[in-house]
XYZ file of C-alpha atoms in Angstrom:
598
model
C -0.075 0.236 0.685
C 2.331 2.287 0.429
C 4.653 1.563 -2.811
C 0.924 2.320 -4.125
C 0.277 5.328 -2.540
C 4.122 6.390 -3.646
C 3.886 6.409 -6.893
C 0.695 7.404 -7.208
C 2.659 10.907 -5.448
C 5.693 10.749 -8.167
C 2.736 9.663 -10.951
C 1.121 13.599 -10.022
C 4.407 15.125 -9.233
C 5.557 14.170 -13.507
C 1.852 15.604 -14.534
C 2.480 18.563 -12.794
C 5.869 19.277 -14.460
C 4.422 18.215 -17.255
C 4.299 21.800 -19.642
C 0.091 22.999 -20.227
C -0.235 22.203 -23.858
C -3.082 25.161 -25.306
C -6.047 23.240 -26.005
C -7.570 26.114 -28.078
C -7.351 26.409 -32.062
C -5.437 28.924 -34.032
C -7.730 31.443 -34.777
C -8.315 31.787 -38.157
C -6.901 34.214 -41.129
C -8.212 37.584 -41.589
C -7.212 39.485 -44.473
C -6.913 42.830 -43.513
C -6.235 44.230 -46.958
C -7.453 45.176 -50.358
C -6.757 45.966 -53.250
C -8.998 48.225 -56.243
C -11.334 47.995 -58.683
C -12.784 46.029 -55.752
C -13.371 42.481 -55.873
C -17.177 41.879 -55.989
C -19.274 39.572 -58.244
C -19.477 42.199 -60.527
C -23.086 41.319 -62.872
C -23.449 40.695 -66.431
C -24.880 43.199 -68.678
C -27.849 42.883 -70.841
C -28.546 46.028 -72.312
C -26.177 44.548 -75.445
C -27.926 41.147 -75.601
C -29.340 41.991 -78.940
C -26.049 42.710 -80.865
C -24.520 39.880 -78.569
C -21.942 42.389 -76.576
C -21.018 40.310 -73.053
C -19.369 42.198 -70.219
C -19.331 42.301 -66.291
C -19.463 45.728 -65.528
C -20.281 48.262 -62.332
C -19.962 52.054 -62.441
C -21.335 54.205 -60.022
C -20.830 53.398 -56.462
C -22.811 54.545 -54.100
C -21.851 53.493 -50.508
C -23.017 53.685 -46.927
C -23.671 52.454 -43.838
C -27.070 51.944 -42.767
C -27.512 50.566 -38.704
C -31.189 48.585 -38.104
C -32.320 48.471 -35.646
C -30.751 44.937 -33.241
C -27.846 44.778 -35.493
C -25.036 46.453 -35.855
C -24.151 49.013 -38.178
C -22.821 48.004 -41.901
C -22.078 48.709 -45.100
C -24.692 48.815 -48.383
C -22.687 48.897 -51.824
C -25.614 49.897 -55.079
C -23.914 50.517 -58.220
C -25.562 50.729 -62.027
C -26.694 48.064 -63.236
C -26.862 45.332 -61.006
C -30.505 43.281 -60.649
C -29.362 44.409 -56.325
C -27.123 44.950 -54.128
C -24.205 44.868 -51.308
C -23.754 44.501 -47.590
C -20.497 43.881 -46.234
C -19.166 44.287 -42.573
C -15.359 44.729 -43.358
C -15.634 46.092 -46.780
C -13.519 43.513 -48.118
C -16.740 40.493 -47.491
C -19.479 41.501 -50.289
C -22.447 39.878 -49.919
C -24.796 40.754 -52.982
C -29.140 40.426 -52.607
C -31.841 40.194 -54.917
C -34.205 42.786 -53.855
C -38.086 41.699 -53.279
C -38.296 44.961 -55.954
C -36.919 46.846 -58.734
C -37.959 48.304 -61.786
C -37.998 46.156 -65.452
C -34.844 48.415 -66.101
C -32.848 48.041 -63.679
C -31.650 50.841 -61.219
C -28.973 53.375 -63.167
C -27.129 55.048 -60.579
C -28.838 55.062 -57.775
C -29.365 58.041 -54.836
C -29.210 56.052 -51.828
C -29.106 57.799 -48.482
C -30.283 55.775 -44.382
C -31.323 57.772 -42.368
C -32.240 57.247 -38.941
C -33.377 53.274 -39.036
C -34.331 53.876 -42.330
C -32.829 53.477 -45.773
C -33.979 55.137 -48.830
C -33.793 54.433 -52.983
C -34.220 56.307 -56.505
C -33.422 55.725 -59.826
C -32.009 57.354 -62.408
C -34.681 58.195 -64.698
C -36.305 61.402 -66.707
C -39.721 59.689 -66.668
C -42.426 59.007 -62.964
C -40.627 56.957 -60.880
C -40.620 55.938 -57.260
C -38.896 56.071 -53.992
C -38.324 52.575 -52.207
C -37.278 52.107 -48.761
C -36.483 49.651 -46.599
C -35.940 49.233 -41.965
C -34.539 45.503 -42.831
C -31.892 46.480 -46.505
C -30.519 42.571 -45.186
C -33.016 40.967 -46.596
C -34.066 41.927 -49.690
C -37.825 43.226 -48.967
C -38.052 47.170 -49.723
C -40.910 48.900 -50.022
C -42.681 52.033 -51.942
C -41.550 55.171 -49.707
C -43.543 57.367 -52.066
C -44.889 55.729 -55.437
C -45.405 58.339 -58.224
C -42.179 61.043 -57.640
C -44.055 64.116 -59.665
C -41.952 64.338 -63.062
C -39.508 67.628 -64.281
C -39.642 68.789 -67.203
C -38.339 67.253 -70.320
C -34.869 66.562 -70.362
C -34.419 68.294 -66.873
C -34.242 64.537 -64.782
C -33.346 63.280 -62.434
C -31.059 61.144 -63.688
C -28.241 60.395 -61.407
C -29.720 61.701 -58.452
C -28.616 61.865 -54.567
C -30.174 62.258 -51.263
C -29.432 64.179 -48.783
C -30.366 64.868 -45.207
C -29.549 68.097 -43.130
C -28.919 66.998 -39.543
C -29.140 69.934 -38.960
C -31.872 71.058 -40.292
C -34.115 67.825 -40.411
C -34.840 68.441 -44.400
C -34.261 66.748 -47.248
C -32.799 67.072 -50.768
C -31.997 65.802 -54.108
C -29.414 67.032 -56.391
C -28.654 65.758 -60.240
C -28.280 65.615 -63.545
C -26.143 63.835 -66.068
C -25.638 66.071 -69.768
C -22.852 68.908 -71.613
C -26.680 71.110 -72.068
C -27.709 71.290 -68.766
C -25.839 72.097 -64.922
C -26.056 69.531 -61.551
C -29.611 70.518 -60.297
C -30.922 70.580 -56.984
C -34.258 71.027 -55.436
C -34.970 70.663 -51.960
C -37.807 67.770 -50.491
C -40.730 66.840 -48.546
C -40.372 64.847 -46.121
C -44.472 65.516 -44.697
C -45.130 64.629 -48.431
C -42.948 61.932 -48.922
C -40.285 63.488 -50.423
C -42.100 64.305 -52.939
C -40.249 68.286 -54.592
C -40.770 71.500 -51.859
C -42.396 73.521 -54.701
C -42.892 71.721 -58.293
C -40.969 72.945 -61.110
C -38.568 74.810 -58.426
C -35.578 72.529 -59.051
C -31.541 75.776 -58.388
C -30.112 75.253 -61.309
C -26.694 75.156 -59.246
C -22.607 74.025 -60.894
C -22.068 74.171 -64.683
C -18.384 72.777 -66.496
C -15.429 75.810 -67.342
C -13.299 73.573 -69.207
C -12.094 77.448 -70.415
C -10.645 77.708 -66.625
C -10.806 74.260 -65.832
C -8.404 72.181 -67.273
C -9.718 68.848 -66.076
C -13.245 69.480 -66.835
C -12.021 68.637 -71.335
C -13.881 65.804 -72.534
C -10.555 62.784 -73.893
C -7.611 60.826 -72.832
C -5.787 63.713 -70.832
C -8.305 65.965 -71.700
C -6.911 66.195 -75.114
C -10.462 66.096 -77.104
C -12.575 69.741 -77.959
C -16.301 68.132 -77.943
C -18.201 69.439 -74.758
C -17.056 67.737 -71.508
C -20.208 66.069 -69.412
C -21.163 66.826 -66.036
C -22.705 63.468 -64.002
C -22.663 61.960 -60.581
C -23.700 64.698 -57.685
C -23.532 63.479 -54.567
C -23.273 66.376 -51.880
C -21.172 66.115 -49.089
C -21.539 67.869 -45.223
C -18.265 68.397 -42.643
C -18.782 71.200 -40.060
C -20.917 72.942 -41.550
C -19.487 73.684 -44.957
C -21.742 71.625 -48.287
C -19.299 69.359 -50.686
C -21.602 69.082 -53.693
C -19.460 66.736 -56.116
C -19.847 66.254 -58.977
C -17.902 64.442 -62.060
C -16.456 65.276 -65.297
C -15.755 65.054 -68.541
C -16.785 61.410 -69.488
C -16.724 57.853 -68.256
C -14.468 57.330 -71.015
C -11.466 58.170 -70.513
C -8.943 57.685 -67.880
C -8.985 61.793 -66.170
C -12.526 61.143 -64.792
C -12.568 62.742 -62.327
C -14.894 63.786 -59.140
C -14.143 67.351 -58.066
C -16.336 70.124 -55.860
C -17.749 72.852 -54.866
C -19.007 74.518 -51.450
C -21.478 76.558 -49.632
C -22.140 77.130 -46.889
C -25.690 76.323 -48.105
C -27.341 72.855 -49.337
C -28.598 74.671 -52.748
C -25.986 77.428 -53.620
C -24.411 79.440 -54.445
C -21.323 77.645 -54.881
C -17.599 77.780 -55.032
C -15.046 76.521 -56.800
C -12.419 73.618 -54.804
C -9.344 75.701 -55.916
C -7.387 71.906 -55.309
C -9.611 69.768 -58.046
C -9.669 67.531 -58.728
C -10.428 66.334 -55.230
C -10.276 62.720 -56.905
C -7.390 62.034 -59.858
C -6.508 58.658 -61.437
C -5.396 59.283 -64.185
C -1.779 56.379 -64.684
C -1.415 53.142 -63.435
C -3.432 50.403 -63.751
C -6.742 51.239 -63.169
C -7.849 54.736 -64.262
C -10.721 57.578 -63.729
C -11.952 58.517 -60.581
C -15.050 59.961 -61.048
C -19.324 59.206 -60.213
C -18.899 58.157 -57.101
C -20.386 59.052 -53.938
C -18.260 59.961 -50.462
C -19.288 58.124 -46.809
C -17.784 57.407 -43.305
C -16.844 54.725 -42.853
C -17.545 52.364 -39.001
C -14.318 54.055 -37.176
C -15.374 57.713 -39.198
C -12.686 58.040 -41.400
C -13.698 59.325 -45.245
C -13.637 57.799 -48.211
C -14.406 58.595 -51.887
C -15.693 55.775 -54.258
C -15.838 56.247 -58.234
C -15.747 54.617 -61.409
C -11.903 53.491 -63.440
C -12.635 52.262 -67.217
C -11.637 48.935 -69.032
C -14.115 49.367 -72.462
C -12.585 45.631 -73.809
C -16.402 44.793 -75.120
C -18.171 47.791 -75.190
C -16.936 51.693 -74.465
C -18.935 52.168 -70.534
C -18.317 48.412 -70.194
C -16.589 49.889 -66.386
C -15.656 48.431 -62.275
C -15.853 50.048 -59.068
C -13.107 51.620 -56.965
C -12.292 53.134 -53.668
C -9.741 55.205 -52.238
C -9.203 57.407 -48.747
C -11.076 61.114 -48.517
C -10.602 63.948 -46.181
C -11.166 67.383 -45.476
C -7.954 69.311 -44.355
C -7.215 72.108 -41.533
C -8.179 75.145 -44.292
C -11.821 72.815 -44.790
C -10.142 71.280 -48.733
C -11.625 68.433 -49.493
C -9.198 65.862 -50.692
C -8.481 61.996 -52.095
C -5.293 59.822 -51.664
C -4.988 58.363 -54.990
C -1.380 57.297 -54.161
C -0.509 53.252 -54.955
C -4.809 53.306 -55.538
C -4.621 49.842 -56.922
C -1.445 48.213 -54.209
C -2.815 47.355 -52.112
C -4.127 49.272 -48.966
C -4.996 48.454 -45.292
C -8.829 48.047 -44.096
C -9.019 50.448 -41.027
C -9.955 48.476 -37.759
C -9.612 53.053 -36.362
C -9.174 55.914 -36.828
C -6.325 57.236 -39.410
C -4.658 60.059 -38.875
C -3.399 60.466 -42.292
C -5.047 58.850 -45.128
C -1.339 57.491 -46.909
C -1.445 55.718 -43.320
C -3.596 52.995 -45.054
C -0.540 52.730 -48.382
C 0.866 48.906 -47.295
C 3.827 48.987 -47.861
C 3.325 46.138 -50.289
C 4.800 46.667 -54.376
C 3.992 45.251 -57.532
C 6.586 42.231 -58.336
C 5.234 41.373 -61.617
C 5.433 44.472 -63.775
C 6.483 42.958 -67.300
C 7.910 40.066 -65.767
C 8.176 37.438 -68.684
C 4.906 34.489 -68.013
C 4.388 30.770 -70.045
C 1.320 29.247 -70.342
C 0.041 26.073 -71.601
C -2.193 27.199 -73.965
C -2.455 30.566 -76.448
C -4.777 31.137 -78.714
C -3.498 33.335 -80.867
C -0.275 35.339 -81.156
C -2.084 38.214 -80.558
C -3.287 37.252 -77.096
C 0.688 36.143 -75.496
C 1.237 35.191 -72.245
C 3.111 38.221 -70.981
C -0.241 41.442 -71.870
C -0.976 39.706 -68.336
C 1.860 41.204 -67.074
C 1.337 44.841 -68.877
C -0.229 46.469 -65.643
C -3.547 47.168 -69.047
C -7.180 45.949 -68.377
C -7.370 46.656 -71.920
C -5.216 43.102 -73.386
C -5.268 39.923 -72.213
C -3.846 36.370 -72.524
C -6.604 34.090 -74.030
C -5.356 30.353 -73.277
C -7.091 27.391 -75.854
C -9.480 26.001 -74.013
C -11.238 26.948 -70.797
C -10.589 23.600 -68.461
C -9.031 22.386 -65.664
C -5.369 22.856 -66.010
C -4.814 26.007 -68.344
C -1.739 27.183 -66.288
C -0.083 29.883 -66.772
C 3.517 31.098 -64.871
C 5.533 34.451 -63.966
C 9.006 34.909 -63.240
C 9.582 37.969 -60.922
C 13.240 37.392 -62.259
C 14.313 37.733 -58.505
C 13.330 36.595 -54.934
C 10.632 38.147 -53.238
C 8.468 37.805 -50.550
C 5.579 37.357 -52.168
C 2.723 38.954 -50.092
C -0.874 38.697 -52.094
C -2.581 38.470 -55.441
C -4.956 39.809 -58.123
C -6.507 38.195 -61.382
C -8.417 40.078 -63.476
C -10.101 38.278 -65.707
C -12.014 39.583 -69.216
C -14.540 38.324 -71.409
C -14.116 37.544 -74.173
C -16.694 36.891 -76.249
C -18.745 35.177 -73.235
C -21.382 34.905 -74.561
C -22.964 35.588 -70.708
C -25.954 37.344 -70.146
C -26.974 36.477 -66.864
C -24.917 36.335 -63.459
C -28.141 33.920 -62.509
C -26.696 31.231 -64.430
C -25.580 27.964 -61.882
C -21.932 27.698 -63.863
C -21.680 32.100 -63.278
C -18.497 31.117 -61.194
C -14.293 30.900 -60.951
C -11.755 29.270 -59.304
C -8.026 28.920 -59.580
C -5.400 27.377 -57.485
C -1.741 29.593 -57.198
C 1.273 28.509 -56.608
C 4.356 29.024 -55.666
C 8.003 28.009 -56.289
C 11.911 29.465 -55.663
C 13.631 27.257 -58.986
C 10.271 26.595 -61.040
C 10.204 22.785 -60.296
C 9.508 22.595 -56.714
C 5.490 23.783 -56.034
C 3.718 24.702 -52.674
C 0.056 25.982 -53.339
C -0.862 28.968 -52.178
C -3.768 29.520 -52.563
C -6.933 27.886 -53.766
C -11.205 28.574 -53.906
C -11.935 25.564 -55.277
C -14.480 25.199 -51.672
C -16.424 28.003 -52.406
C -18.148 29.569 -55.287
C -18.360 32.898 -55.859
C -17.843 34.655 -59.254
C -14.612 37.301 -58.893
C -13.624 38.968 -62.197
C -11.155 40.826 -60.363
C -10.254 38.209 -57.284
C -8.058 40.195 -54.868
C -6.136 37.307 -51.918
C -3.730 37.838 -49.267
C -1.847 35.392 -48.050
C -2.192 34.022 -44.708
C 1.350 34.019 -44.326
C 4.569 35.653 -46.645
C 6.301 33.279 -49.323
C 9.630 33.885 -50.457
C 9.257 33.019 -53.895
C 10.874 33.607 -57.479
C 7.761 32.041 -59.446
C 4.131 32.515 -60.033
C 1.904 29.671 -61.123
C -2.247 30.458 -61.350
C -4.339 27.044 -62.447
C -7.041 27.582 -63.868
C -9.815 25.753 -62.425
C -13.164 26.523 -63.466
C -14.079 29.980 -65.241
C -17.892 30.517 -66.597
C -17.245 31.963 -69.672
C -16.156 30.169 -73.128
C -12.528 31.469 -73.186
C -10.221 31.821 -70.525
C -8.971 34.812 -70.617
C -6.595 37.380 -68.317
C -5.391 40.505 -68.389
C -3.183 40.979 -65.708
C -2.278 39.031 -62.583
C -1.305 40.927 -60.541
C 1.707 40.152 -57.513
C 2.301 42.268 -54.886
C 4.871 41.748 -51.968
C 8.414 43.381 -51.246
C 11.961 42.341 -52.922
C 15.476 41.599 -50.704
C 17.233 45.316 -52.635
C 16.808 48.807 -51.865
C 14.286 50.730 -53.124
C 14.986 53.301 -56.164
C 17.247 56.203 -55.563
C 15.543 59.721 -55.474
C 14.422 60.952 -59.136
C 16.678 64.820 -59.714
C 16.077 67.187 -61.728
C 11.907 68.115 -61.253
C 11.590 70.224 -63.982
C 8.196 72.685 -64.347
C 6.758 74.564 -67.006
C 3.388 75.656 -67.218
C 2.699 77.248 -70.966
C 0.906 79.969 -72.216
C -2.528 78.441 -71.776
C -1.499 77.994 -67.916
C -3.883 74.407 -67.604
C -0.904 72.690 -68.945
C 1.980 72.391 -67.490
C 5.881 70.615 -68.848
C 7.214 67.948 -66.429
C 9.977 66.403 -66.679
C 13.002 64.392 -64.141
C 15.891 62.786 -64.288
C 14.916 59.484 -63.901
C 17.064 56.909 -61.917
C 18.257 53.526 -61.834
C 16.273 49.714 -61.199
C 12.759 52.369 -61.027
C 9.473 50.554 -61.637
C 7.389 54.091 -62.084
C 7.446 57.074 -60.796
C 4.041 59.156 -58.673
C 4.984 62.439 -59.658
C 2.640 64.377 -57.124
C 0.722 67.886 -57.231
C -1.260 70.346 -55.537
C -1.903 73.872 -54.999
C 0.408 74.257 -51.393
C 3.623 72.292 -50.314
C 1.533 70.623 -47.534
C -1.174 70.126 -49.433
C -0.193 67.430 -52.666
C -2.525 66.120 -53.220
C -3.379 65.029 -56.559
C -0.334 61.599 -58.111
C 0.212 61.416 -61.937
C 1.579 57.475 -61.830
C 4.310 56.834 -64.649
C 6.163 53.601 -65.606
C 9.446 54.427 -65.993
C 9.650 52.493 -69.377
C 7.844 55.330 -70.478
C 9.461 58.430 -71.382
C 10.246 60.887 -68.428
C 8.743 63.870 -69.711
C 4.271 64.198 -68.619
C 2.306 67.108 -70.909
C -0.578 67.020 -66.972
C -3.396 69.168 -68.734
C -6.183 69.586 -65.111
C -4.625 73.074 -63.759
C -7.013 76.047 -63.539
C -6.511 79.218 -65.034
C -4.509 81.596 -62.594
C -3.801 78.265 -60.065
C 0.104 77.992 -58.508
C 0.146 74.546 -58.089
C 3.262 72.816 -56.272
C 4.768 69.325 -57.912
C 6.814 67.536 -55.809
C 7.851 63.158 -57.401
C 9.088 59.993 -56.013
C 10.236 56.581 -57.958
C 8.895 52.899 -56.551
C 10.658 49.643 -57.668
C 9.730 46.078 -56.234
C 11.481 46.954 -52.808
C 9.707 50.047 -51.884
C 9.199 53.941 -51.902
C 12.378 56.849 -52.440
C 12.371 60.230 -50.833
C 10.101 62.348 -52.254
C 11.949 65.733 -54.146
C 11.715 68.523 -52.624
C 8.459 70.875 -53.800
C 8.782 72.995 -57.152
C 6.806 75.683 -56.850
C 5.241 76.385 -60.995
C 2.214 79.877 -61.205
């Protein structure tokens, strides 16, 4: 008995000295970044069905926050010709909702607003159409708030409408306009009469374009066309007692599509042109164009500006949507940060101090890197087009079957952290996204030696359409080669415009560019810019604005282009300041000294 007691004591002591095991399950990986264009299931457009032109698209986005009773605040996204809308808890994972009621002609450039516990929704129209409402948008159940909004005079609208509620006065307004003839209009609404116009036909002309003064309002690629420009996409934001009436110009089908703003002390004006316009401008890089969106605050109080970049492979108005950090500076100037806007950005988790905080610092590793594909349908669809950062050129495989691959040689080892796969609709012959076959599946592998491969991404456990799929790796991976494998696409042709690999190389960041020179032309809407290229750069960001500490605009230029730029987006009589930085696979240089140009 004594021996047994001794053994039990010794055994207990031995167990007591063993390290305690952590039996908790490891937390699942949660993505911390996103990348423009937004990764959602853009719907197939039906407008060119009779012409047999098939493509996914998205445009004219509105993102709002809504808090239903008993539920946390969530984001809701609406945009053109989508047959429904999306909700999200984090601005990353978007769930598509099919509504109970929807216009037969679909919704173009919808207006959406959430006030108290009710979400209101209204379509673009030149006719009488209803305003919908819901207190449970997550269910898709929409009701008629105003079944028959009175009609405005012919050609006046309201097309591209925006609804605005002034919390301080409890007054309601609508803004609208989409024309190269008419201005942006505004009118007060009567809430007691279900948001009809407060006075019949008593709407105000608020904003006209003045391209003779504002270079960025000129039409065409890089503002080089003489066609009369279009203004559209009204949106109202109130900040610190000021009313910021946002508008898009000069046309959605160009790289210079942008958002500007006028400012007033009253919702219906008079309005004053903001001197730092355009506030959201992205003429260079992968996704170009930033016009016609809205401005919203996230759940932490940070501002964002949304917009509409241009694709135009199948149709001139084939587009995507994007969002960039925005805000108001100490002098009340509204701005949006498009610097590295189509590189990975951090998702908001708190109130930021500077919008540059959200740039993840992950660089493009794949620009113009050589590619090898399992097959190529035609010479003009060669594999190397996948790394040219041009959404209008693309690789097409011989088949759309499982097992087609494309391998990118990064040419040097790097730390791979995320990737984006941008699919193209090439002779897709699909006009309904609800078809069971409309989903995308793929695998992505990495390798050091092009022989031994490791799977770093596999989405074959989901059936979701992701024409602009962006995925962050759970852990960074050291690799030189990255391989894409097709598992399933709904299109008859496997076509990809760009596979973009992000991370950081192991070498030095490029030097700061020297000899920046800026000269205003006789037409001072234009400026000639030049600089000295630096070794090993992938590209340059030309930063500019109306003060040395307000360089809010960015024009990105690739290093294999010339080291000159004609910037045609300036305002007559406004002094500007310029700086430049270079970047490569390893990081970003210091910003050059600021140069003034009157």
